[in-house]
Amino acid sequence: MNLLKRILVAIVFIPIIIFCIKSSYSFNIYKGINISFFDILMIVIFILGNLELYHLLKNIEPQINGIIFLVSGLSLLIASLFIKNAVIKISFVYGFFLLSASIMLIGMFIILFSLLFSIIRHNIQNAFKAASLSVAGFFYVPVLSSLYILIRQTEKADNYILCFFIISWMTDVGAFIIGSLIGKRPLSRRVSSNKTVEGAIGGILFSVITSLILFKLGYFSVSLKSILFLGIILSLTGQFGDLVESLIKREAGVKDSGILLAGHGGILDALDSTIFNALPLLIYSLIRGGNF
């Protein structure tokens, strides 16, 4: 029954995600600031994912300030929408440095005001823990979501992002199928007893096979070795992201990050590996000079 729910959710939402990635239409919202359907997708993921993450971290440390946590993430989201227009007009690398500066400034804001809030409330016992978790949460959903908005501006980014999303999804499928069939050895018993070494290897194999198929279909313009290497890296990074989210849920004492998606849980449960893969995609794009 749970598997059927997962399939039905995938049938509904995967076409929407593909449309948002591939669509080139954009809306002018303010003095030349345009947002695309992909931007809207990232905004929705950011809002829902950040709210889920806030409630998870609040269970771990009640002293976390919701206003600081949510406003800081929203500030970066707005900054990334402005910066992406600079990318179009100047260069991807320039946009990357602008986004990096924004991330550092907002990160400093989180630390400063989180500690200040604790001092004002005369509750300094867990002040540094609250500030640290707020910064970690900031780098999890807001930063990684904003990276996708930046990456989408590069040449041929729509095809590559779609392919990398598919590779991430197939990693999850492979890990689930192989882990369910022959999984015996826990990957990390303390983090998640359901994840197995065999499942992790299955995820990597599915990722490599998917990368090879997409390469043969002509979706990539780089060498086969590069694509297979990327497939392995994306699988490892995605599975690491899955473990990180499992660790957060274990610390928070909950089974799912939310209840939005039947059979999956919350947004973070469904997209934890995909969100984490923004980092290797960014590094790969920077190595290629802002192109795919």
PDB file of C-alpha atoms in Angstrom:
ATOM      1  CA  MET A   1       0.000   0.000   0.000  1.00  0.00           C
ATOM      2  CA  ASN A   2       2.839   2.375   0.874  1.00  0.00           C
ATOM      3  CA  LEU A   3       4.586   1.540  -2.414  1.00  0.00           C
ATOM      4  CA  LEU A   4       1.358   2.236  -4.333  1.00  0.00           C
ATOM      5  CA  LYS A   5       1.098   5.655  -2.674  1.00  0.00           C
ATOM      6  CA  ARG A   6       4.713   6.403  -3.649  1.00  0.00           C
ATOM      7  CA  ILE A   7       3.984   5.473  -7.266  1.00  0.00           C
ATOM      8  CA  LEU A   8       0.835   7.618  -7.408  1.00  0.00           C
ATOM      9  CA  VAL A   9       2.671  10.633  -5.940  1.00  0.00           C
ATOM     10  CA  ALA A  10       5.475  10.137  -8.485  1.00  0.00           C
ATOM     11  CA  ILE A  11       2.972   9.941 -11.373  1.00  0.00           C
ATOM     12  CA  VAL A  12       1.455  13.271 -10.295  1.00  0.00           C
ATOM     13  CA  PHE A  13       4.535  15.280  -9.339  1.00  0.00           C
ATOM     14  CA  ILE A  14       7.324  14.088 -11.652  1.00  0.00           C
ATOM     15  CA  PRO A  15       5.646  15.525 -14.813  1.00  0.00           C
ATOM     16  CA  ILE A  16       5.203  18.862 -12.981  1.00  0.00           C
ATOM     17  CA  ILE A  17       8.885  18.910 -12.008  1.00  0.00           C
ATOM     18  CA  ILE A  18       9.945  18.036 -15.580  1.00  0.00           C
ATOM     19  CA  PHE A  19       7.752  20.824 -16.977  1.00  0.00           C
ATOM     20  CA  CYS A  20       9.210  23.376 -14.549  1.00  0.00           C
ATOM     21  CA  ILE A  21      12.778  22.364 -15.440  1.00  0.00           C
ATOM     22  CA  LYS A  22      12.257  22.404 -19.207  1.00  0.00           C
ATOM     23  CA  SER A  23      10.004  25.465 -19.512  1.00  0.00           C
ATOM     24  CA  SER A  24      11.751  28.612 -20.725  1.00  0.00           C
ATOM     25  CA  TYR A  25       8.810  30.944 -20.002  1.00  0.00           C
ATOM     26  CA  SER A  26       9.344  33.591 -17.338  1.00  0.00           C
ATOM     27  CA  PHE A  27       7.317  36.301 -15.590  1.00  0.00           C
ATOM     28  CA  ASN A  28       8.466  39.868 -14.985  1.00  0.00           C
ATOM     29  CA  ILE A  29       7.732  40.640 -11.344  1.00  0.00           C
ATOM     30  CA  TYR A  30       9.724  43.819 -10.626  1.00  0.00           C
ATOM     31  CA  LYS A  31      11.855  46.160 -12.767  1.00  0.00           C
ATOM     32  CA  GLY A  32      13.375  43.540 -15.004  1.00  0.00           C
ATOM     33  CA  ILE A  33      13.435  40.821 -12.346  1.00  0.00           C
ATOM     34  CA  ASN A  34      12.084  37.686 -13.999  1.00  0.00           C
ATOM     35  CA  ILE A  35      11.092  34.383 -12.434  1.00  0.00           C
ATOM     36  CA  SER A  36      10.643  31.156 -14.359  1.00  0.00           C
ATOM     37  CA  PHE A  37       8.580  28.075 -13.589  1.00  0.00           C
ATOM     38  CA  PHE A  38      11.791  26.488 -12.301  1.00  0.00           C
ATOM     39  CA  ASP A  39      12.241  29.423  -9.898  1.00  0.00           C
ATOM     40  CA  ILE A  40       8.662  28.915  -8.713  1.00  0.00           C
ATOM     41  CA  LEU A  41       9.411  25.210  -8.180  1.00  0.00           C
ATOM     42  CA  MET A  42      12.470  26.078  -6.072  1.00  0.00           C
ATOM     43  CA  ILE A  43      10.463  28.684  -4.126  1.00  0.00           C
ATOM     44  CA  VAL A  44       7.797  26.087  -3.276  1.00  0.00           C
ATOM     45  CA  ILE A  45      10.453  23.529  -2.276  1.00  0.00           C
ATOM     46  CA  PHE A  46      12.220  26.187  -0.212  1.00  0.00           C
ATOM     47  CA  ILE A  47       9.100  27.359   1.656  1.00  0.00           C
ATOM     48  CA  LEU A  48       7.740  23.885   2.437  1.00  0.00           C
ATOM     49  CA  GLY A  49      11.165  22.331   3.058  1.00  0.00           C
ATOM     50  CA  ASN A  50      12.329  25.159   5.278  1.00  0.00           C
ATOM     51  CA  LEU A  51       9.159  25.010   7.382  1.00  0.00           C
ATOM     52  CA  GLU A  52       9.606  21.244   7.792  1.00  0.00           C
ATOM     53  CA  LEU A  53      13.253  21.707   8.717  1.00  0.00           C
ATOM     54  CA  TYR A  54      12.418  24.420  11.246  1.00  0.00           C
ATOM     55  CA  HIS A  55       9.946  22.152  13.053  1.00  0.00           C
ATOM     56  CA  LEU A  56      12.497  19.310  13.062  1.00  0.00           C
ATOM     57  CA  LEU A  57      15.250  21.511  14.495  1.00  0.00           C
ATOM     58  CA  LYS A  58      12.818  23.045  16.986  1.00  0.00           C
ATOM     59  CA  ASN A  59      12.253  19.534  18.364  1.00  0.00           C
ATOM     60  CA  ILE A  60      16.017  19.173  18.796  1.00  0.00           C
ATOM     61  CA  GLU A  61      16.578  22.620  20.339  1.00  0.00           C
ATOM     62  CA  PRO A  62      13.484  24.625  21.398  1.00  0.00           C
ATOM     63  CA  GLN A  63      15.585  27.776  21.785  1.00  0.00           C
ATOM     64  CA  ILE A  64      15.906  28.229  17.997  1.00  0.00           C
ATOM     65  CA  ASN A  65      14.276  31.510  16.981  1.00  0.00           C
ATOM     66  CA  GLY A  66      11.708  30.972  14.239  1.00  0.00           C
ATOM     67  CA  ILE A  67      11.770  34.556  12.942  1.00  0.00           C
ATOM     68  CA  ILE A  68      15.550  34.578  12.507  1.00  0.00           C
ATOM     69  CA  PHE A  69      15.525  31.106  10.936  1.00  0.00           C
ATOM     70  CA  LEU A  70      12.759  31.800   8.414  1.00  0.00           C
ATOM     71  CA  VAL A  71      13.651  35.423   7.578  1.00  0.00           C
ATOM     72  CA  SER A  72      17.304  34.552   6.899  1.00  0.00           C
ATOM     73  CA  GLY A  73      16.287  31.817   4.468  1.00  0.00           C
ATOM     74  CA  LEU A  74      13.761  34.080   2.761  1.00  0.00           C
ATOM     75  CA  SER A  75      16.414  36.815   2.426  1.00  0.00           C
ATOM     76  CA  LEU A  76      18.745  34.451   0.578  1.00  0.00           C
ATOM     77  CA  LEU A  77      15.927  33.290  -1.677  1.00  0.00           C
ATOM     78  CA  ILE A  78      15.130  36.894  -2.649  1.00  0.00           C
ATOM     79  CA  ALA A  79      18.853  37.652  -3.133  1.00  0.00           C
ATOM     80  CA  SER A  80      19.263  34.624  -5.411  1.00  0.00           C
ATOM     81  CA  LEU A  81      16.373  35.806  -7.612  1.00  0.00           C
ATOM     82  CA  PHE A  82      18.066  39.198  -8.028  1.00  0.00           C
ATOM     83  CA  ILE A  83      21.506  37.650  -8.544  1.00  0.00           C
ATOM     84  CA  LYS A  84      20.322  35.288 -11.286  1.00  0.00           C
ATOM     85  CA  ASN A  85      19.558  38.315 -13.435  1.00  0.00           C
ATOM     86  CA  ALA A  86      23.150  39.480 -12.904  1.00  0.00           C
ATOM     87  CA  VAL A  87      24.270  36.044 -14.102  1.00  0.00           C
ATOM     88  CA  ILE A  88      22.321  36.482 -17.323  1.00  0.00           C
ATOM     89  CA  LYS A  89      23.779  39.952 -17.925  1.00  0.00           C
ATOM     90  CA  ILE A  90      27.388  39.385 -16.827  1.00  0.00           C
ATOM     91  CA  SER A  91      28.652  35.868 -16.028  1.00  0.00           C
ATOM     92  CA  PHE A  92      27.893  32.759 -14.013  1.00  0.00           C
ATOM     93  CA  VAL A  93      31.110  33.070 -11.987  1.00  0.00           C
ATOM     94  CA  TYR A  94      30.233  36.669 -11.056  1.00  0.00           C
ATOM     95  CA  GLY A  95      26.804  35.491  -9.899  1.00  0.00           C
ATOM     96  CA  PHE A  96      28.438  32.730  -7.866  1.00  0.00           C
ATOM     97  CA  PHE A  97      30.623  35.233  -6.005  1.00  0.00           C
ATOM     98  CA  LEU A  98      27.624  37.488  -5.348  1.00  0.00           C
ATOM     99  CA  LEU A  99      25.653  34.534  -3.982  1.00  0.00           C
ATOM    100  CA  SER A 100      28.626  33.417  -1.852  1.00  0.00           C
ATOM    101  CA  ALA A 101      28.892  36.915  -0.363  1.00  0.00           C
ATOM    102  CA  SER A 102      25.162  36.887   0.398  1.00  0.00           C
ATOM    103  CA  ILE A 103      25.451  33.481   2.074  1.00  0.00           C
ATOM    104  CA  MET A 104      28.337  34.640   4.285  1.00  0.00           C
ATOM    105  CA  LEU A 105      26.599  37.872   5.288  1.00  0.00           C
ATOM    106  CA  ILE A 106      23.310  36.165   6.123  1.00  0.00           C
ATOM    107  CA  GLY A 107      25.181  33.389   7.966  1.00  0.00           C
ATOM    108  CA  MET A 108      26.873  36.041  10.133  1.00  0.00           C
ATOM    109  CA  PHE A 109      23.467  37.638  10.692  1.00  0.00           C
ATOM    110  CA  ILE A 110      22.074  34.313  11.939  1.00  0.00           C
ATOM    111  CA  ILE A 111      24.917  33.777  14.423  1.00  0.00           C
ATOM    112  CA  LEU A 112      24.855  37.359  15.709  1.00  0.00           C
ATOM    113  CA  PHE A 113      21.107  37.675  16.176  1.00  0.00           C
ATOM    114  CA  SER A 114      20.648  34.132  17.494  1.00  0.00           C
ATOM    115  CA  LEU A 115      23.165  34.825  20.257  1.00  0.00           C
ATOM    116  CA  LEU A 116      21.680  38.293  20.851  1.00  0.00           C
ATOM    117  CA  PHE A 117      18.204  36.774  21.145  1.00  0.00           C
ATOM    118  CA  SER A 118      19.495  34.284  23.745  1.00  0.00           C
ATOM    119  CA  ILE A 119      21.148  37.058  25.769  1.00  0.00           C
ATOM    120  CA  ILE A 120      18.005  39.208  25.728  1.00  0.00           C
ATOM    121  CA  ARG A 121      15.931  36.237  26.866  1.00  0.00           C
ATOM    122  CA  HIS A 122      18.502  35.497  29.605  1.00  0.00           C
ATOM    123  CA  ASN A 123      18.721  31.947  28.295  1.00  0.00           C
ATOM    124  CA  ILE A 124      22.329  31.298  27.340  1.00  0.00           C
ATOM    125  CA  GLN A 125      22.578  27.648  28.374  1.00  0.00           C
ATOM    126  CA  ASN A 126      22.075  26.338  24.820  1.00  0.00           C
ATOM    127  CA  ALA A 127      22.743  29.586  22.949  1.00  0.00           C
ATOM    128  CA  PHE A 128      25.596  28.247  20.816  1.00  0.00           C
ATOM    129  CA  LYS A 129      23.709  25.032  20.047  1.00  0.00           C
ATOM    130  CA  ALA A 130      20.698  27.034  18.845  1.00  0.00           C
ATOM    131  CA  ALA A 131      22.902  29.304  16.719  1.00  0.00           C
ATOM    132  CA  SER A 132      24.798  26.323  15.259  1.00  0.00           C
ATOM    133  CA  LEU A 133      21.618  24.453  14.333  1.00  0.00           C
ATOM    134  CA  SER A 134      20.165  27.619  12.764  1.00  0.00           C
ATOM    135  CA  VAL A 135      23.255  28.031  10.572  1.00  0.00           C
ATOM    136  CA  ALA A 136      23.243  24.325   9.669  1.00  0.00           C
ATOM    137  CA  GLY A 137      19.570  24.569   8.716  1.00  0.00           C
ATOM    138  CA  PHE A 138      20.317  27.672   6.641  1.00  0.00           C
ATOM    139  CA  PHE A 139      22.941  25.783   4.640  1.00  0.00           C
ATOM    140  CA  TYR A 140      20.650  22.779   4.199  1.00  0.00           C
ATOM    141  CA  VAL A 141      17.506  24.066   2.467  1.00  0.00           C
ATOM    142  CA  PRO A 142      17.909  27.807   1.639  1.00  0.00           C
ATOM    143  CA  VAL A 143      21.501  27.633   0.366  1.00  0.00           C
ATOM    144  CA  LEU A 144      21.084  24.452  -1.668  1.00  0.00           C
ATOM    145  CA  SER A 145      17.778  25.672  -3.161  1.00  0.00           C
ATOM    146  CA  SER A 146      19.368  28.987  -4.152  1.00  0.00           C
ATOM    147  CA  LEU A 147      22.249  27.112  -5.835  1.00  0.00           C
ATOM    148  CA  TYR A 148      19.754  25.453  -8.168  1.00  0.00           C
ATOM    149  CA  ILE A 149      18.321  28.859  -9.120  1.00  0.00           C
ATOM    150  CA  LEU A 150      21.844  29.980 -10.044  1.00  0.00           C
ATOM    151  CA  ILE A 151      22.768  26.754 -11.865  1.00  0.00           C
ATOM    152  CA  ARG A 152      19.598  26.951 -13.988  1.00  0.00           C
ATOM    153  CA  GLN A 153      20.996  30.073 -15.696  1.00  0.00           C
ATOM    154  CA  THR A 154      23.910  28.230 -17.311  1.00  0.00           C
ATOM    155  CA  GLU A 155      23.914  27.052 -20.916  1.00  0.00           C
ATOM    156  CA  LYS A 156      22.059  23.740 -21.486  1.00  0.00           C
ATOM    157  CA  ALA A 157      21.252  23.683 -17.766  1.00  0.00           C
ATOM    158  CA  ASP A 158      17.673  22.470 -18.277  1.00  0.00           C
ATOM    159  CA  ASN A 159      18.766  19.188 -19.895  1.00  0.00           C
ATOM    160  CA  TYR A 160      21.524  18.591 -17.371  1.00  0.00           C
ATOM    161  CA  ILE A 161      19.423  19.412 -14.298  1.00  0.00           C
ATOM    162  CA  LEU A 162      16.660  17.122 -15.574  1.00  0.00           C
ATOM    163  CA  CYS A 163      19.173  14.312 -16.181  1.00  0.00           C
ATOM    164  CA  PHE A 164      20.740  14.775 -12.755  1.00  0.00           C
ATOM    165  CA  PHE A 165      17.299  14.765 -11.143  1.00  0.00           C
ATOM    166  CA  ILE A 166      16.568  11.479 -12.939  1.00  0.00           C
ATOM    167  CA  ILE A 167      19.906  10.044 -11.773  1.00  0.00           C
ATOM    168  CA  SER A 168      19.061  11.053  -8.172  1.00  0.00           C
ATOM    169  CA  TRP A 169      15.612   9.473  -8.420  1.00  0.00           C
ATOM    170  CA  MET A 170      17.028   6.254  -9.900  1.00  0.00           C
ATOM    171  CA  THR A 171      19.574   6.107  -7.086  1.00  0.00           C
ATOM    172  CA  ASP A 172      16.677   6.111  -4.609  1.00  0.00           C
ATOM    173  CA  VAL A 173      14.834   3.488  -6.684  1.00  0.00           C
ATOM    174  CA  GLY A 174      17.911   1.272  -6.898  1.00  0.00           C
ATOM    175  CA  ALA A 175      18.664   1.571  -3.184  1.00  0.00           C
ATOM    176  CA  PHE A 176      15.036   0.770  -2.326  1.00  0.00           C
ATOM    177  CA  ILE A 177      14.723  -2.242  -4.663  1.00  0.00           C
ATOM    178  CA  ILE A 178      18.107  -3.849  -3.966  1.00  0.00           C
ATOM    179  CA  GLY A 179      17.887  -3.057  -0.253  1.00  0.00           C
ATOM    180  CA  SER A 180      14.414  -4.632  -0.045  1.00  0.00           C
ATOM    181  CA  LEU A 181      15.480  -7.762  -1.966  1.00  0.00           C
ATOM    182  CA  ILE A 182      18.914  -8.617  -0.568  1.00  0.00           C
ATOM    183  CA  GLY A 183      19.745  -5.946   2.013  1.00  0.00           C
ATOM    184  CA  LYS A 184      21.223  -7.438   5.192  1.00  0.00           C
ATOM    185  CA  ARG A 185      24.089  -5.304   6.471  1.00  0.00           C
ATOM    186  CA  PRO A 186      22.987  -1.932   7.972  1.00  0.00           C
ATOM    187  CA  LEU A 187      24.663   1.066   6.392  1.00  0.00           C
ATOM    188  CA  SER A 188      24.449   3.033   9.621  1.00  0.00           C
ATOM    189  CA  ARG A 189      22.354   1.377  12.323  1.00  0.00           C
ATOM    190  CA  ARG A 190      22.402   4.425  14.593  1.00  0.00           C
ATOM    191  CA  VAL A 191      21.144   6.751  11.842  1.00  0.00           C
ATOM    192  CA  SER A 192      18.717   4.520   9.938  1.00  0.00           C
ATOM    193  CA  SER A 193      18.211   0.797  10.430  1.00  0.00           C
ATOM    194  CA  ASN A 194      16.352   0.535   7.093  1.00  0.00           C
ATOM    195  CA  LYS A 195      19.323   1.570   4.950  1.00  0.00           C
ATOM    196  CA  THR A 196      21.723  -1.200   3.989  1.00  0.00           C
ATOM    197  CA  VAL A 197      25.145  -1.529   2.380  1.00  0.00           C
ATOM    198  CA  GLU A 198      23.607  -3.638  -0.390  1.00  0.00           C
ATOM    199  CA  GLY A 199      20.988  -0.943  -0.985  1.00  0.00           C
ATOM    200  CA  ALA A 200      23.669   1.755  -1.211  1.00  0.00           C
ATOM    201  CA  ILE A 201      25.601  -0.296  -3.779  1.00  0.00           C
ATOM    202  CA  GLY A 202      22.360  -0.892  -5.683  1.00  0.00           C
ATOM    203  CA  GLY A 203      21.761   2.853  -5.739  1.00  0.00           C
ATOM    204  CA  ILE A 204      25.210   3.444  -7.227  1.00  0.00           C
ATOM    205  CA  LEU A 205      24.676   0.748  -9.867  1.00  0.00           C
ATOM    206  CA  PHE A 206      21.292   2.191 -10.877  1.00  0.00           C
ATOM    207  CA  SER A 207      22.886   5.649 -11.043  1.00  0.00           C
ATOM    208  CA  VAL A 208      25.711   4.459 -13.298  1.00  0.00           C
ATOM    209  CA  ILE A 209      23.318   2.541 -15.587  1.00  0.00           C
ATOM    210  CA  THR A 210      20.999   5.571 -15.820  1.00  0.00           C
ATOM    211  CA  SER A 211      23.949   7.851 -16.616  1.00  0.00           C
ATOM    212  CA  LEU A 212      25.071   5.475 -19.370  1.00  0.00           C
ATOM    213  CA  ILE A 213      21.569   5.326 -20.900  1.00  0.00           C
ATOM    214  CA  LEU A 214      21.210   9.132 -20.863  1.00  0.00           C
ATOM    215  CA  PHE A 215      24.673   9.453 -22.448  1.00  0.00           C
ATOM    216  CA  LYS A 216      23.747   7.019 -25.230  1.00  0.00           C
ATOM    217  CA  LEU A 217      20.547   8.991 -25.847  1.00  0.00           C
ATOM    218  CA  GLY A 218      22.655  12.098 -26.476  1.00  0.00           C
ATOM    219  CA  TYR A 219      21.752  14.163 -23.402  1.00  0.00           C
ATOM    220  CA  PHE A 220      25.389  14.811 -22.444  1.00  0.00           C
ATOM    221  CA  SER A 221      28.082  16.472 -24.542  1.00  0.00           C
ATOM    222  CA  VAL A 222      31.063  15.443 -22.390  1.00  0.00           C
ATOM    223  CA  SER A 223      33.038  12.197 -22.284  1.00  0.00           C
ATOM    224  CA  LEU A 224      31.579   8.917 -21.106  1.00  0.00           C
ATOM    225  CA  LYS A 225      34.156   8.712 -18.288  1.00  0.00           C
ATOM    226  CA  SER A 226      33.077  12.135 -17.007  1.00  0.00           C
ATOM    227  CA  ILE A 227      29.404  11.159 -16.996  1.00  0.00           C
ATOM    228  CA  LEU A 228      30.014   7.841 -15.241  1.00  0.00           C
ATOM    229  CA  PHE A 229      32.159   9.628 -12.661  1.00  0.00           C
ATOM    230  CA  LEU A 230      29.414  12.220 -12.162  1.00  0.00           C
ATOM    231  CA  GLY A 231      26.837   9.450 -11.823  1.00  0.00           C
ATOM    232  CA  ILE A 232      28.827   7.863  -8.997  1.00  0.00           C
ATOM    233  CA  ILE A 233      29.408  11.230  -7.274  1.00  0.00           C
ATOM    234  CA  LEU A 234      25.724  12.192  -7.527  1.00  0.00           C
ATOM    235  CA  SER A 235      24.693   8.810  -6.123  1.00  0.00           C
ATOM    236  CA  LEU A 236      27.106   9.098  -3.186  1.00  0.00           C
ATOM    237  CA  THR A 237      26.153  12.720  -2.474  1.00  0.00           C
ATOM    238  CA  GLY A 238      22.441  11.957  -2.749  1.00  0.00           C
ATOM    239  CA  GLN A 239      22.697   9.011  -0.375  1.00  0.00           C
ATOM    240  CA  PHE A 240      24.711  11.151   2.026  1.00  0.00           C
ATOM    241  CA  GLY A 241      21.910  13.724   1.904  1.00  0.00           C
ATOM    242  CA  ASP A 242      19.424  10.962   2.687  1.00  0.00           C
ATOM    243  CA  LEU A 243      21.498   9.949   5.720  1.00  0.00           C
ATOM    244  CA  VAL A 244      21.766  13.560   6.907  1.00  0.00           C
ATOM    245  CA  GLU A 245      17.990  13.943   6.809  1.00  0.00           C
ATOM    246  CA  SER A 246      17.577  10.609   8.619  1.00  0.00           C
ATOM    247  CA  LEU A 247      19.980  11.817  11.306  1.00  0.00           C
ATOM    248  CA  ILE A 248      17.997  15.028  11.776  1.00  0.00           C
ATOM    249  CA  LYS A 249      14.737  13.070  12.064  1.00  0.00           C
ATOM    250  CA  ARG A 250      16.276  10.654  14.575  1.00  0.00           C
ATOM    251  CA  GLU A 251      17.535  13.558  16.685  1.00  0.00           C
ATOM    252  CA  ALA A 252      14.100  15.203  16.446  1.00  0.00           C
ATOM    253  CA  GLY A 253      12.357  11.951  17.395  1.00  0.00           C
ATOM    254  CA  VAL A 254      10.094  11.755  14.338  1.00  0.00           C
ATOM    255  CA  LYS A 255       9.617   9.214  11.533  1.00  0.00           C
ATOM    256  CA  ASP A 256       8.866  11.638   8.670  1.00  0.00           C
ATOM    257  CA  SER A 257       9.715  15.286   8.053  1.00  0.00           C
ATOM    258  CA  GLY A 258       6.070  16.014   7.213  1.00  0.00           C
ATOM    259  CA  ILE A 259       2.800  14.550   5.925  1.00  0.00           C
ATOM    260  CA  LEU A 260       2.421  16.443   2.631  1.00  0.00           C
ATOM    261  CA  LEU A 261       3.255  13.571   0.253  1.00  0.00           C
ATOM    262  CA  ALA A 262       1.430  10.286   0.806  1.00  0.00           C
ATOM    263  CA  GLY A 263       3.836   7.359   1.029  1.00  0.00           C
ATOM    264  CA  HIS A 264       6.867   9.656   1.172  1.00  0.00           C
ATOM    265  CA  GLY A 265       6.262  11.885   4.191  1.00  0.00           C
ATOM    266  CA  GLY A 266       7.300  15.472   3.660  1.00  0.00           C
ATOM    267  CA  ILE A 267       9.115  17.460   0.986  1.00  0.00           C
ATOM    268  CA  LEU A 268      12.475  16.732   2.619  1.00  0.00           C
ATOM    269  CA  ASP A 269      11.733  12.991   2.685  1.00  0.00           C
ATOM    270  CA  ALA A 270      11.063  13.014  -1.061  1.00  0.00           C
ATOM    271  CA  LEU A 271      13.800  15.410  -2.208  1.00  0.00           C
ATOM    272  CA  ASP A 272      16.599  15.084   0.372  1.00  0.00           C
ATOM    273  CA  SER A 273      19.027  13.462  -2.084  1.00  0.00           C
ATOM    274  CA  THR A 274      18.060  15.789  -4.952  1.00  0.00           C
ATOM    275  CA  ILE A 275      18.549  18.916  -2.818  1.00  0.00           C
ATOM    276  CA  PHE A 276      22.028  17.800  -1.721  1.00  0.00           C
ATOM    277  CA  ASN A 277      23.126  17.215  -5.315  1.00  0.00           C
ATOM    278  CA  ALA A 278      23.078  20.974  -5.945  1.00  0.00           C
ATOM    279  CA  LEU A 279      26.619  21.152  -4.538  1.00  0.00           C
ATOM    280  CA  PRO A 280      28.354  18.730  -6.977  1.00  0.00           C
ATOM    281  CA  LEU A 281      26.373  20.304  -9.832  1.00  0.00           C
ATOM    282  CA  LEU A 282      27.675  23.736  -8.873  1.00  0.00           C
ATOM    283  CA  ILE A 283      31.277  22.511  -8.624  1.00  0.00           C
ATOM    284  CA  TYR A 284      30.967  20.765 -11.995  1.00  0.00           C
ATOM    285  CA  SER A 285      29.561  23.913 -13.611  1.00  0.00           C
ATOM    286  CA  LEU A 286      32.328  26.106 -12.128  1.00  0.00           C
ATOM    287  CA  ILE A 287      35.004  23.701 -13.394  1.00  0.00           C
ATOM    288  CA  ARG A 288      33.522  24.036 -16.892  1.00  0.00           C
ATOM    289  CA  GLY A 289      33.502  27.839 -16.643  1.00  0.00           C
ATOM    290  CA  GLY A 290      29.801  28.270 -16.001  1.00  0.00           C
ATOM    291  CA  ASN A 291      28.625  25.820 -18.680  1.00  0.00           C
ATOM    292  CA  PHE A 292      27.477  22.212 -18.868  1.00  0.00           C
TER     293      PHE A 292
END
